[in-house]
Amino acid sequence: MFLSSINKKHLLPSALAVALLLSGCGEAEQTTQATSLPVDVFTVHTMEVPIVSNLTGRVSATRRAEVRPQVSGIIQKRLFEEGSSVTEGQQLYQIDPSLYEASVNSAMAQLKSAEANLYATKLRADRYRQLLSQKAVSKQDYDDAQAAYLQADAAVKAAEASLETANINLAYTKVYAPISGRISKSNFTEGALVNAQQTSPLTTIQQLDPLYVDLGQTVEDHLALRQAIAEGSVKTNDGKAPVDIYFSDGTKYRHQGQLEFADVTVDETTGMVNVRALVPNPEKTLLPGMFLRGAIHEGMLPDAVVVNQSSVIREAGGLSYVYIIDDHNLAQRTIVKLGTEYQGFYVVATGLKPGDRVISSNLQKIRSGTPVQEIKKEQAGAAGEAGAASTDAGAGSDAAAAGDAAPADNA
């Protein structure tokens, strides 16, 4: 009995210590779980992503002609409506032809005179040839007659050229449209004096269907894409790359264009490579000089590492980073280099690999080393049901309390 009482005295404190220790461990584990920040997690994976270059640029006409006078004179008529569509060969202006008609008549008279002289000198040369064979004239006389004939023949050719020039100048008094397109306002009215050496055009014609959209691409992006294509990491589209056009307000243009070419030089003022797209414009919606955005579909990236955009934090200095969860369920800051955007994802060039767990919620509370706990979908659903049940239970208890209190008040 004595030994039994001694053992009981020693065993009771030991059991109490063990119980306190176990209780402390449970409380520590509960405390750790309670202090872990619940977060949503995105698992990094790969997918096929189209390579789309979003560039800005302006519209320019595929053909543009400045209409200028080729002869001097007074404009008699303007034969087009400003802002209308004109066709190639359509007469636009009539310049006073009086002086040029007189020049044509003068040239014709000179030609006839030269032809008459040619006829006379040819007869003389032929006659002297016969007389020379009969030794009736000297060789010198025959040579002089032959030379006169050749000079008369040259004079006829010169007169013909002068007549042709006069006719050309007369034709230039009618100013025709060199191309088909939309014509602008007239810079000169009837009665204005114009000349062939003036710097100002009479008007301008621009072809509006199709149109060019000249886009600017940085040298770095241009070289990186060419290198990726050469290495085979980017699959290019067959044929010419399609281009989607967007207005400045974000509205998509109904017709899709095609990439024509990339310039072989770099603009020294902007550091950009000019990329030109050919865009249909049957409704004449686009006008030269408009500011547009173009999305060039340059190819496909087959195994792109992607992360959802909501997980990425971007600083003003250009630095981008995410928080990943390590093996100890701690948040760790990781700097990433981002590529193109696609359907709510960023393509990650460096910094992440498939399988990494990236935090996508409560980012404003996260710091490196913060304990976190991934919110499972099942947990989120259970939490929601528990919250609803607790709300219903609280409402029921309140109602019961109110029911119990009512008879007391009535009593």
GROMACS .gro file of N, CA and C in nm, residues 42-177:
model
  408
   42PHE      N    1  -0.248   2.920  -5.869
   42PHE     CA    2  -0.248   2.884  -6.011
   42PHE      C    3  -0.125   2.800  -6.039
   43THR      N    4  -0.146   2.685  -6.100
   43THR     CA    5  -0.035   2.596  -6.133
   43THR      C    6   0.015   2.629  -6.273
   44VAL      N    7   0.143   2.662  -6.283
   44VAL     CA    8   0.202   2.700  -6.411
   44VAL      C    9   0.203   2.578  -6.505
   45HIS      N   10   0.163   2.601  -6.632
   45HIS     CA   11   0.162   2.493  -6.730
   45HIS      C   12   0.200   2.550  -6.867
   46THR      N   13   0.201   2.464  -6.966
   46THR     CA   14   0.235   2.506  -7.103
   46THR      C   15   0.113   2.496  -7.191
   47MET      N   16   0.112   2.575  -7.299
   47MET     CA   17   0.004   2.571  -7.396
   47MET      C   18   0.054   2.633  -7.526
   48GLU      N   19  -0.021   2.610  -7.633
   48GLU     CA   20   0.013   2.668  -7.763
   48GLU      C   21  -0.043   2.810  -7.767
   49VAL      N   22   0.046   2.905  -7.794
   49VAL     CA   23   0.009   3.047  -7.790
   49VAL      C   24   0.042   3.111  -7.925
   50PRO      N   25  -0.052   3.181  -7.985
   50PRO     CA   26  -0.020   3.253  -8.108
   50PRO      C   27   0.069   3.373  -8.080
   51ILE      N   28   0.164   3.396  -8.169
   51ILE     CA   29   0.252   3.512  -8.158
   51ILE      C   30   0.182   3.629  -8.227
   52VAL      N   31   0.138   3.725  -8.149
   52VAL     CA   32   0.066   3.842  -8.201
   52VAL      C   33   0.142   3.968  -8.160
   53SER      N   34   0.183   4.045  -8.258
   53SER     CA   35   0.250   4.172  -8.232
   53SER      C   36   0.148   4.285  -8.243
   54ASN      N   37   0.124   4.352  -8.133
   54ASN     CA   38   0.030   4.465  -8.130
   54ASN      C   39   0.109   4.594  -8.152
   55LEU      N   40   0.091   4.652  -8.268
   55LEU     CA   41   0.167   4.770  -8.308
   55LEU      C   42   0.072   4.885  -8.341
   56THR      N   43   0.127   5.003  -8.347
   56THR     CA   44   0.051   5.122  -8.384
   56THR      C   45   0.107   5.179  -8.514
   57GLY      N   46   0.022   5.246  -8.587
   57GLY     CA   47   0.068   5.303  -8.713
   57GLY      C   48  -0.038   5.391  -8.776
   58ARG      N   49  -0.013   5.430  -8.899
   58ARG     CA   50  -0.104   5.519  -8.971
   58ARG      C   51  -0.134   5.464  -9.110
   59VAL      N   52  -0.247   5.512  -9.163
   59VAL     CA   53  -0.293   5.469  -9.294
   59VAL      C   54  -0.228   5.556  -9.402
   60SER      N   55  -0.192   5.492  -9.510
   60SER     CA   56  -0.141   5.566  -9.626
   60SER      C   57  -0.199   5.504  -9.753
   61ALA      N   58  -0.211   5.586  -9.857
   61ALA     CA   59  -0.270   5.540  -9.982
   61ALA      C   60  -0.172   5.449 -10.056
   62THR      N   61  -0.227   5.350 -10.125
   62THR     CA   62  -0.140   5.262 -10.204
   62THR      C   63  -0.084   5.335 -10.326
   63ARG      N   64  -0.161   5.428 -10.381
   63ARG     CA   65  -0.113   5.511 -10.492
   63ARG      C   66  -0.157   5.654 -10.465
   64ARG      N   67  -0.065   5.746 -10.488
   64ARG     CA   68  -0.094   5.887 -10.463
   64ARG      C   69  -0.030   5.968 -10.575
   65ALA      N   70  -0.108   6.051 -10.641
   65ALA     CA   71  -0.059   6.129 -10.754
   65ALA      C   72  -0.093   6.276 -10.733
   66GLU      N   73   0.009   6.360 -10.746
   66GLU     CA   74  -0.010   6.505 -10.744
   66GLU      C   75  -0.025   6.552 -10.888
   67VAL      N   76  -0.140   6.608 -10.918
   67VAL     CA   77  -0.170   6.653 -11.054
   67VAL      C   78  -0.107   6.790 -11.075
   68ARG      N   79  -0.019   6.800 -11.174
   68ARG     CA   80   0.051   6.926 -11.203
   68ARG      C   81   0.035   6.962 -11.350
   69PRO      N   82   0.036   7.093 -11.381
   69PRO     CA   83   0.029   7.134 -11.522
   69PRO      C   84   0.163   7.110 -11.591
   70GLN      N   85   0.158   7.069 -11.718
   70GLN     CA   86   0.280   7.048 -11.796
   70GLN      C   87   0.303   7.158 -11.898
   71VAL      N   88   0.207   7.252 -11.906
   71VAL     CA   89   0.224   7.372 -11.990
   71VAL      C   90   0.172   7.491 -11.911
   72SER      N   91   0.212   7.608 -11.949
   72SER     CA   92   0.168   7.730 -11.883
   72SER      C   93   0.044   7.785 -11.952
   73GLY      N   94  -0.043   7.851 -11.871
   73GLY     CA   95  -0.162   7.910 -11.930
   73GLY      C   96  -0.266   7.939 -11.824
   74ILE      N   97  -0.379   7.990 -11.871
   74ILE     CA   98  -0.491   8.024 -11.785
   74ILE      C   99  -0.588   7.905 -11.779
   75ILE      N  100  -0.631   7.868 -11.656
   75ILE     CA  101  -0.728   7.761 -11.641
   75ILE      C  102  -0.865   7.812 -11.687
   76GLN      N  103  -0.922   7.744 -11.787
   76GLN     CA  104  -1.054   7.782 -11.836
   76GLN      C  105  -1.167   7.710 -11.762
   77LYS      N  106  -1.147   7.581 -11.732
   77LYS     CA  107  -1.254   7.502 -11.671
   77LYS      C  108  -1.196   7.403 -11.570
   78ARG      N  109  -1.273   7.378 -11.466
   78ARG     CA  110  -1.247   7.265 -11.377
   78ARG      C  111  -1.359   7.165 -11.399
   79LEU      N  112  -1.323   7.043 -11.436
   79LEU     CA  113  -1.421   6.947 -11.486
   79LEU      C  114  -1.447   6.832 -11.389
   80PHE      N  115  -1.427   6.851 -11.261
   80PHE     CA  116  -1.452   6.745 -11.164
   80PHE      C  117  -1.514   6.805 -11.038
   81GLU      N  118  -1.576   6.719 -10.959
   81GLU     CA  119  -1.634   6.760 -10.831
   81GLU      C  120  -1.535   6.725 -10.721
   82GLU      N  121  -1.502   6.821 -10.639
   82GLU     CA  122  -1.404   6.799 -10.532
   82GLU      C  123  -1.452   6.692 -10.435
   83GLY      N  124  -1.360   6.601 -10.399
   83GLY     CA  125  -1.394   6.493 -10.307
   83GLY      C  126  -1.459   6.373 -10.371
   84SER      N  127  -1.478   6.376 -10.503
   84SER     CA  128  -1.543   6.266 -10.571
   84SER      C  129  -1.440   6.161 -10.616
   85SER      N  130  -1.491   6.052 -10.669
   85SER     CA  131  -1.404   5.948 -10.725
   85SER      C  132  -1.386   5.975 -10.874
   86VAL      N  133  -1.263   5.966 -10.919
   86VAL     CA  134  -1.232   5.987 -11.060
   86VAL      C  135  -1.165   5.862 -11.113
   87THR      N  136  -1.169   5.846 -11.244
   87THR     CA  137  -1.107   5.732 -11.309
   87THR      C  138  -0.986   5.776 -11.390
   88GLU      N  139  -0.895   5.684 -11.409
   88GLU     CA  140  -0.775   5.713 -11.486
   88GLU      C  141  -0.812   5.757 -11.627
   89GLY      N  142  -0.753   5.868 -11.672
   89GLY     CA  143  -0.781   5.920 -11.806
   89GLY      C  144  -0.893   6.022 -11.810
   90GLN      N  145  -0.961   6.045 -11.699
   90GLN     CA  146  -1.069   6.144 -11.695
   90GLN      C  147  -1.010   6.285 -11.698
   91GLN      N  148  -1.068   6.374 -11.781
   91GLN     CA  149  -1.018   6.511 -11.788
   91GLN      C  150  -1.059   6.589 -11.665
   92LEU      N  151  -0.962   6.659 -11.605
   92LEU     CA  152  -0.984   6.734 -11.483
   92LEU      C  153  -0.986   6.884 -11.506
   93TYR      N  154  -0.897   6.936 -11.590
   93TYR     CA  155  -0.886   7.080 -11.616
   93TYR      C  156  -0.872   7.103 -11.766
   94GLN      N  157  -0.911   7.223 -11.805
   94GLN     CA  158  -0.886   7.270 -11.941
   94GLN      C  159  -0.810   7.402 -11.933
   95ILE      N  160  -0.686   7.402 -11.984
   95ILE     CA  161  -0.604   7.523 -11.990
   95ILE      C  162  -0.626   7.589 -12.126
   96ASP      N  163  -0.623   7.720 -12.132
   96ASP     CA  164  -0.646   7.794 -12.257
   96ASP      C  165  -0.553   7.743 -12.367
   97PRO      N  166  -0.608   7.685 -12.474
   97PRO     CA  167  -0.525   7.624 -12.578
   97PRO      C  168  -0.488   7.717 -12.693
   98SER      N  169  -0.527   7.845 -12.690
   98SER     CA  170  -0.513   7.933 -12.807
   98SER      C  171  -0.369   7.940 -12.856
   99LEU      N  172  -0.276   7.970 -12.767
   99LEU     CA  173  -0.136   7.983 -12.808
   99LEU      C  174  -0.081   7.852 -12.863
  100TYR      N  175  -0.126   7.741 -12.807
  100TYR     CA  176  -0.072   7.611 -12.849
  100TYR      C  177  -0.133   7.565 -12.981
  101GLU      N  178  -0.257   7.606 -13.006
  101GLU     CA  179  -0.315   7.580 -13.138
  101GLU      C  180  -0.242   7.659 -13.245
  102ALA      N  181  -0.206   7.783 -13.214
  102ALA     CA  182  -0.130   7.865 -13.308
  102ALA      C  183   0.008   7.804 -13.332
  103SER      N  184   0.069   7.752 -13.231
  103SER     CA  185   0.201   7.687 -13.246
  103SER      C  186   0.191   7.564 -13.336
  104VAL      N  187   0.081   7.491 -13.322
  104VAL     CA  188   0.060   7.375 -13.409
  104VAL      C  189   0.046   7.419 -13.554
  105ASN      N  190  -0.032   7.524 -13.578
  105ASN     CA  191  -0.049   7.573 -13.715
  105ASN      C  192   0.083   7.622 -13.772
  106SER      N  193   0.163   7.693 -13.693
  106SER     CA  194   0.292   7.741 -13.739
  106SER      C  195   0.385   7.625 -13.772
  107ALA      N  196   0.384   7.523 -13.689
  107ALA     CA  197   0.469   7.407 -13.713
  107ALA      C  198   0.426   7.332 -13.838
  108MET      N  199   0.296   7.326 -13.863
  108MET     CA  200   0.248   7.261 -13.983
  108MET      C  201   0.293   7.338 -14.107
  109ALA      N  202   0.288   7.471 -14.101
  109ALA     CA  203   0.332   7.553 -14.215
  109ALA      C  204   0.481   7.535 -14.240
  110GLN      N  205   0.559   7.532 -14.135
  110GLN     CA  206   0.703   7.511 -14.150
  110GLN      C  207   0.733   7.374 -14.211
  111LEU      N  208   0.653   7.274 -14.172
  111LEU     CA  209   0.673   7.141 -14.228
  111LEU      C  210   0.643   7.140 -14.378
  112LYS      N  211   0.534   7.207 -14.418
  112LYS     CA  212   0.500   7.210 -14.560
  112LYS      C  213   0.608   7.283 -14.640
  113SER      N  214   0.661   7.393 -14.586
  113SER     CA  215   0.768   7.465 -14.653
  113SER      C  216   0.892   7.377 -14.667
  114ALA      N  217   0.924   7.305 -14.562
  114ALA     CA  218   1.041   7.217 -14.567
  114ALA      C  219   1.019   7.104 -14.666
  115GLU      N  220   0.898   7.052 -14.674
  115GLU     CA  221   0.870   6.944 -14.769
  115GLU      C  222   0.881   6.996 -14.914
  116ALA      N  223   0.833   7.120 -14.940
  116ALA     CA  224   0.844   7.178 -15.074
  116ALA      C  225   0.990   7.197 -15.113
  117ASN      N  226   1.071   7.246 -15.021
  117ASN     CA  227   1.214   7.264 -15.049
  117ASN      C  228   1.281   7.129 -15.073
  118LEU      N  229   1.238   7.027 -14.997
  118LEU     CA  230   1.294   6.894 -15.016
  118LEU      C  231   1.262   6.841 -15.156
  119TYR      N  232   1.139   6.869 -15.201
  119TYR     CA  233   1.099   6.822 -15.334
  119TYR      C  234   1.186   6.885 -15.443
  120ALA      N  235   1.210   7.017 -15.430
  120ALA     CA  236   1.291   7.086 -15.531
  120ALA      C  237   1.435   7.039 -15.528
  121THR      N  238   1.492   7.026 -15.412
  121THR     CA  239   1.633   6.984 -15.404
  121THR      C  240   1.651   6.838 -15.447
  122LYS      N  241   1.548   6.755 -15.426
  122LYS     CA  242   1.558   6.616 -15.470
  122LYS      C  243   1.559   6.608 -15.622
  123LEU      N  244   1.473   6.690 -15.689
  123LEU     CA  245   1.471   6.692 -15.834
  123LEU      C  246   1.605   6.740 -15.889
  124ARG      N  247   1.662   6.843 -15.826
  124ARG     CA  248   1.791   6.894 -15.872
  124ARG      C  249   1.900   6.790 -15.855
  125ALA      N  250   1.899   6.721 -15.742
  125ALA     CA  251   2.003   6.621 -15.719
  125ALA      C  252   1.990   6.505 -15.819
  126ASP      N  253   1.866   6.465 -15.851
  126ASP     CA  254   1.847   6.358 -15.948
  126ASP      C  255   1.892   6.402 -16.088
  127ARG      N  256   1.859   6.525 -16.127
  127ARG     CA  257   1.899   6.576 -16.257
  127ARG      C  258   2.051   6.587 -16.268
  128TYR      N  259   2.116   6.632 -16.164
  128TYR     CA  260   2.262   6.645 -16.168
  128TYR      C  261   2.330   6.508 -16.173
  129ARG      N  262   2.262   6.405 -16.118
  129ARG     CA  263   2.319   6.271 -16.126
  129ARG      C  264   2.322   6.223 -16.272
  130GLN      N  265   2.214   6.254 -16.346
  130GLN     CA  266   2.210   6.214 -16.486
  130GLN      C  267   2.311   6.293 -16.569
  131LEU      N  268   2.319   6.425 -16.542
  131LEU     CA  269   2.412   6.509 -16.617
  131LEU      C  270   2.557   6.473 -16.586
  132LEU      N  271   2.582   6.427 -16.464
  132LEU     CA  272   2.718   6.390 -16.430
  132LEU      C  273   2.761   6.267 -16.507
  133SER      N  274   2.665   6.173 -16.529
  133SER     CA  275   2.701   6.054 -16.607
  133SER      C  276   2.731   6.089 -16.752
  134GLN      N  277   2.672   6.202 -16.800
  134GLN     CA  278   2.699   6.249 -16.937
  134GLN      C  279   2.813   6.350 -16.942
  135LYS      N  280   2.873   6.374 -16.823
  135LYS     CA  281   2.983   6.471 -16.809
  135LYS      C  282   2.939   6.610 -16.853
  136ALA      N  283   2.809   6.641 -16.829
  136ALA     CA  284   2.756   6.773 -16.863
  136ALA      C  285   2.773   6.872 -16.749
  137VAL      N  286   2.791   6.822 -16.624
  137VAL     CA  287   2.815   6.909 -16.507
  137VAL      C  288   2.941   6.858 -16.437
  138SER      N  289   2.995   6.945 -16.358
  138SER     CA  290   3.115   6.904 -16.283
  138SER      C  291   3.076   6.823 -16.160
  139LYS      N  292   3.172   6.752 -16.111
  139LYS     CA  293   3.150   6.674 -15.989
  139LYS      C  294   3.116   6.764 -15.871
  140GLN      N  295   3.173   6.885 -15.866
  140GLN     CA  296   3.146   6.978 -15.757
  140GLN      C  297   2.999   7.022 -15.757
  141ASP      N  298   2.946   7.050 -15.878
  141ASP     CA  299   2.805   7.090 -15.885
  141ASP      C  300   2.713   6.977 -15.837
  142TYR      N  301   2.747   6.855 -15.875
  142TYR     CA  302   2.667   6.741 -15.830
  142TYR      C  303   2.674   6.727 -15.678
  143ASP      N  304   2.792   6.743 -15.620
  143ASP     CA  305   2.806   6.731 -15.474
  143ASP      C  306   2.727   6.840 -15.403
  144ASP      N  307   2.729   6.961 -15.459
  144ASP     CA  308   2.652   7.068 -15.396
  144ASP      C  309   2.502   7.039 -15.400
  145ALA      N  310   2.452   6.985 -15.512
  145ALA     CA  311   2.311   6.952 -15.523
  145ALA      C  312   2.273   6.840 -15.427
  146GLN      N  313   2.360   6.740 -15.412
  146GLN     CA  314   2.333   6.631 -15.320
  146GLN      C  315   2.331   6.680 -15.175
  147ALA      N  316   2.421   6.771 -15.139
  147ALA     CA  317   2.424   6.825 -15.003
  147ALA      C  318   2.299   6.907 -14.974
  148ALA      N  319   2.253   6.984 -15.074
  148ALA     CA  320   2.131   7.063 -15.055
  148ALA      C  321   2.010   6.971 -15.031
  149TYR      N  322   2.009   6.857 -15.102
  149TYR     CA  323   1.901   6.761 -15.084
  149TYR      C  324   1.902   6.704 -14.941
  150LEU      N  325   2.019   6.670 -14.894
  150LEU     CA  326   2.028   6.613 -14.759
  150LEU      C  327   1.988   6.715 -14.652
  151GLN      N  328   2.028   6.842 -14.676
  151GLN     CA  329   1.988   6.945 -14.580
  151GLN      C  330   1.837   6.965 -14.580
  152ALA      N  331   1.776   6.962 -14.696
  152ALA     CA  332   1.630   6.977 -14.705
  152ALA      C  333   1.559   6.860 -14.637
  153ASP      N  334   1.614   6.739 -14.652
  153ASP     CA  335   1.555   6.623 -14.585
  153ASP      C  336   1.563   6.638 -14.433
  154ALA      N  337   1.677   6.687 -14.382
  154ALA     CA  338   1.691   6.710 -14.238
  154ALA      C  339   1.595   6.819 -14.190
  155ALA      N  340   1.574   6.922 -14.273
  155ALA     CA  341   1.482   7.028 -14.236
  155ALA      C  342   1.339   6.976 -14.224
  156VAL      N  343   1.302   6.881 -14.309
  156VAL     CA  344   1.169   6.821 -14.300
  156VAL      C  345   1.154   6.744 -14.170
  157LYS      N  346   1.255   6.667 -14.136
  157LYS     CA  347   1.248   6.591 -14.010
  157LYS      C  348   1.240   6.685 -13.889
  158ALA      N  349   1.314   6.794 -13.891
  158ALA     CA  350   1.307   6.891 -13.782
  158ALA      C  351   1.169   6.954 -13.774
  159ALA      N  352   1.110   6.985 -13.889
  159ALA     CA  353   0.976   7.043 -13.890
  159ALA      C  354   0.874   6.943 -13.837
  160GLU      N  355   0.891   6.814 -13.871
  160GLU     CA  356   0.801   6.713 -13.817
  160GLU      C  357   0.811   6.702 -13.664
  161ALA      N  358   0.934   6.712 -13.614
  161ALA     CA  359   0.952   6.709 -13.468
  161ALA      C  360   0.890   6.830 -13.401
  162SER      N  361   0.905   6.946 -13.465
  162SER     CA  362   0.843   7.067 -13.409
  162SER      C  363   0.692   7.056 -13.408
  163LEU      N  364   0.636   6.997 -13.514
  163LEU     CA  365   0.491   6.980 -13.517
  163LEU      C  366   0.446   6.881 -13.409
  164GLU      N  367   0.524   6.775 -13.389
  164GLU     CA  368   0.489   6.679 -13.284
  164GLU      C  369   0.495   6.744 -13.147
  165THR      N  370   0.597   6.827 -13.122
  165THR     CA  371   0.606   6.898 -12.995
  165THR      C  372   0.490   6.992 -12.974
  166ALA      N  373   0.452   7.061 -13.078
  166ALA     CA  374   0.339   7.154 -13.068
  166ALA      C  375   0.210   7.079 -13.038
  167ASN      N  376   0.192   6.961 -13.100
  167ASN     CA  377   0.073   6.882 -13.073
  167ASN      C  378   0.072   6.829 -12.929
  168ILE      N  379   0.190   6.791 -12.879
  168ILE     CA  380   0.198   6.742 -12.741
  168ILE      C  381   0.162   6.855 -12.644
  169ASN      N  382   0.217   6.973 -12.666
  169ASN     CA  383   0.186   7.086 -12.578
  169ASN      C  384   0.038   7.122 -12.585
  170LEU      N  385  -0.020   7.110 -12.705
  170LEU     CA  386  -0.164   7.136 -12.718
  170LEU      C  387  -0.244   7.032 -12.640
  171ALA      N  388  -0.200   6.906 -12.644
  171ALA     CA  389  -0.269   6.801 -12.569
  171ALA      C  390  -0.257   6.823 -12.418
  172TYR      N  391  -0.144   6.880 -12.375
  172TYR     CA  392  -0.124   6.904 -12.232
  172TYR      C  393  -0.215   7.013 -12.177
  173THR      N  394  -0.280   7.089 -12.265
  173THR     CA  395  -0.376   7.187 -12.214
  173THR      C  396  -0.499   7.119 -12.154
  174LYS      N  397  -0.517   6.991 -12.186
  174LYS     CA  398  -0.620   6.910 -12.120
  174LYS      C  399  -0.550   6.826 -12.014
  175VAL      N  400  -0.581   6.852 -11.889
  175VAL     CA  401  -0.517   6.783 -11.777
  175VAL      C  402  -0.602   6.663 -11.738
  176TYR      N  403  -0.542   6.542 -11.745
  176TYR     CA  404  -0.615   6.419 -11.719
  176TYR      C  405  -0.571   6.358 -11.586
  177ALA      N  406  -0.657   6.271 -11.532
  177ALA     CA  407  -0.626   6.199 -11.408
  177ALA      C  408  -0.527   6.088 -11.438
   0.00000   0.00000   0.00000
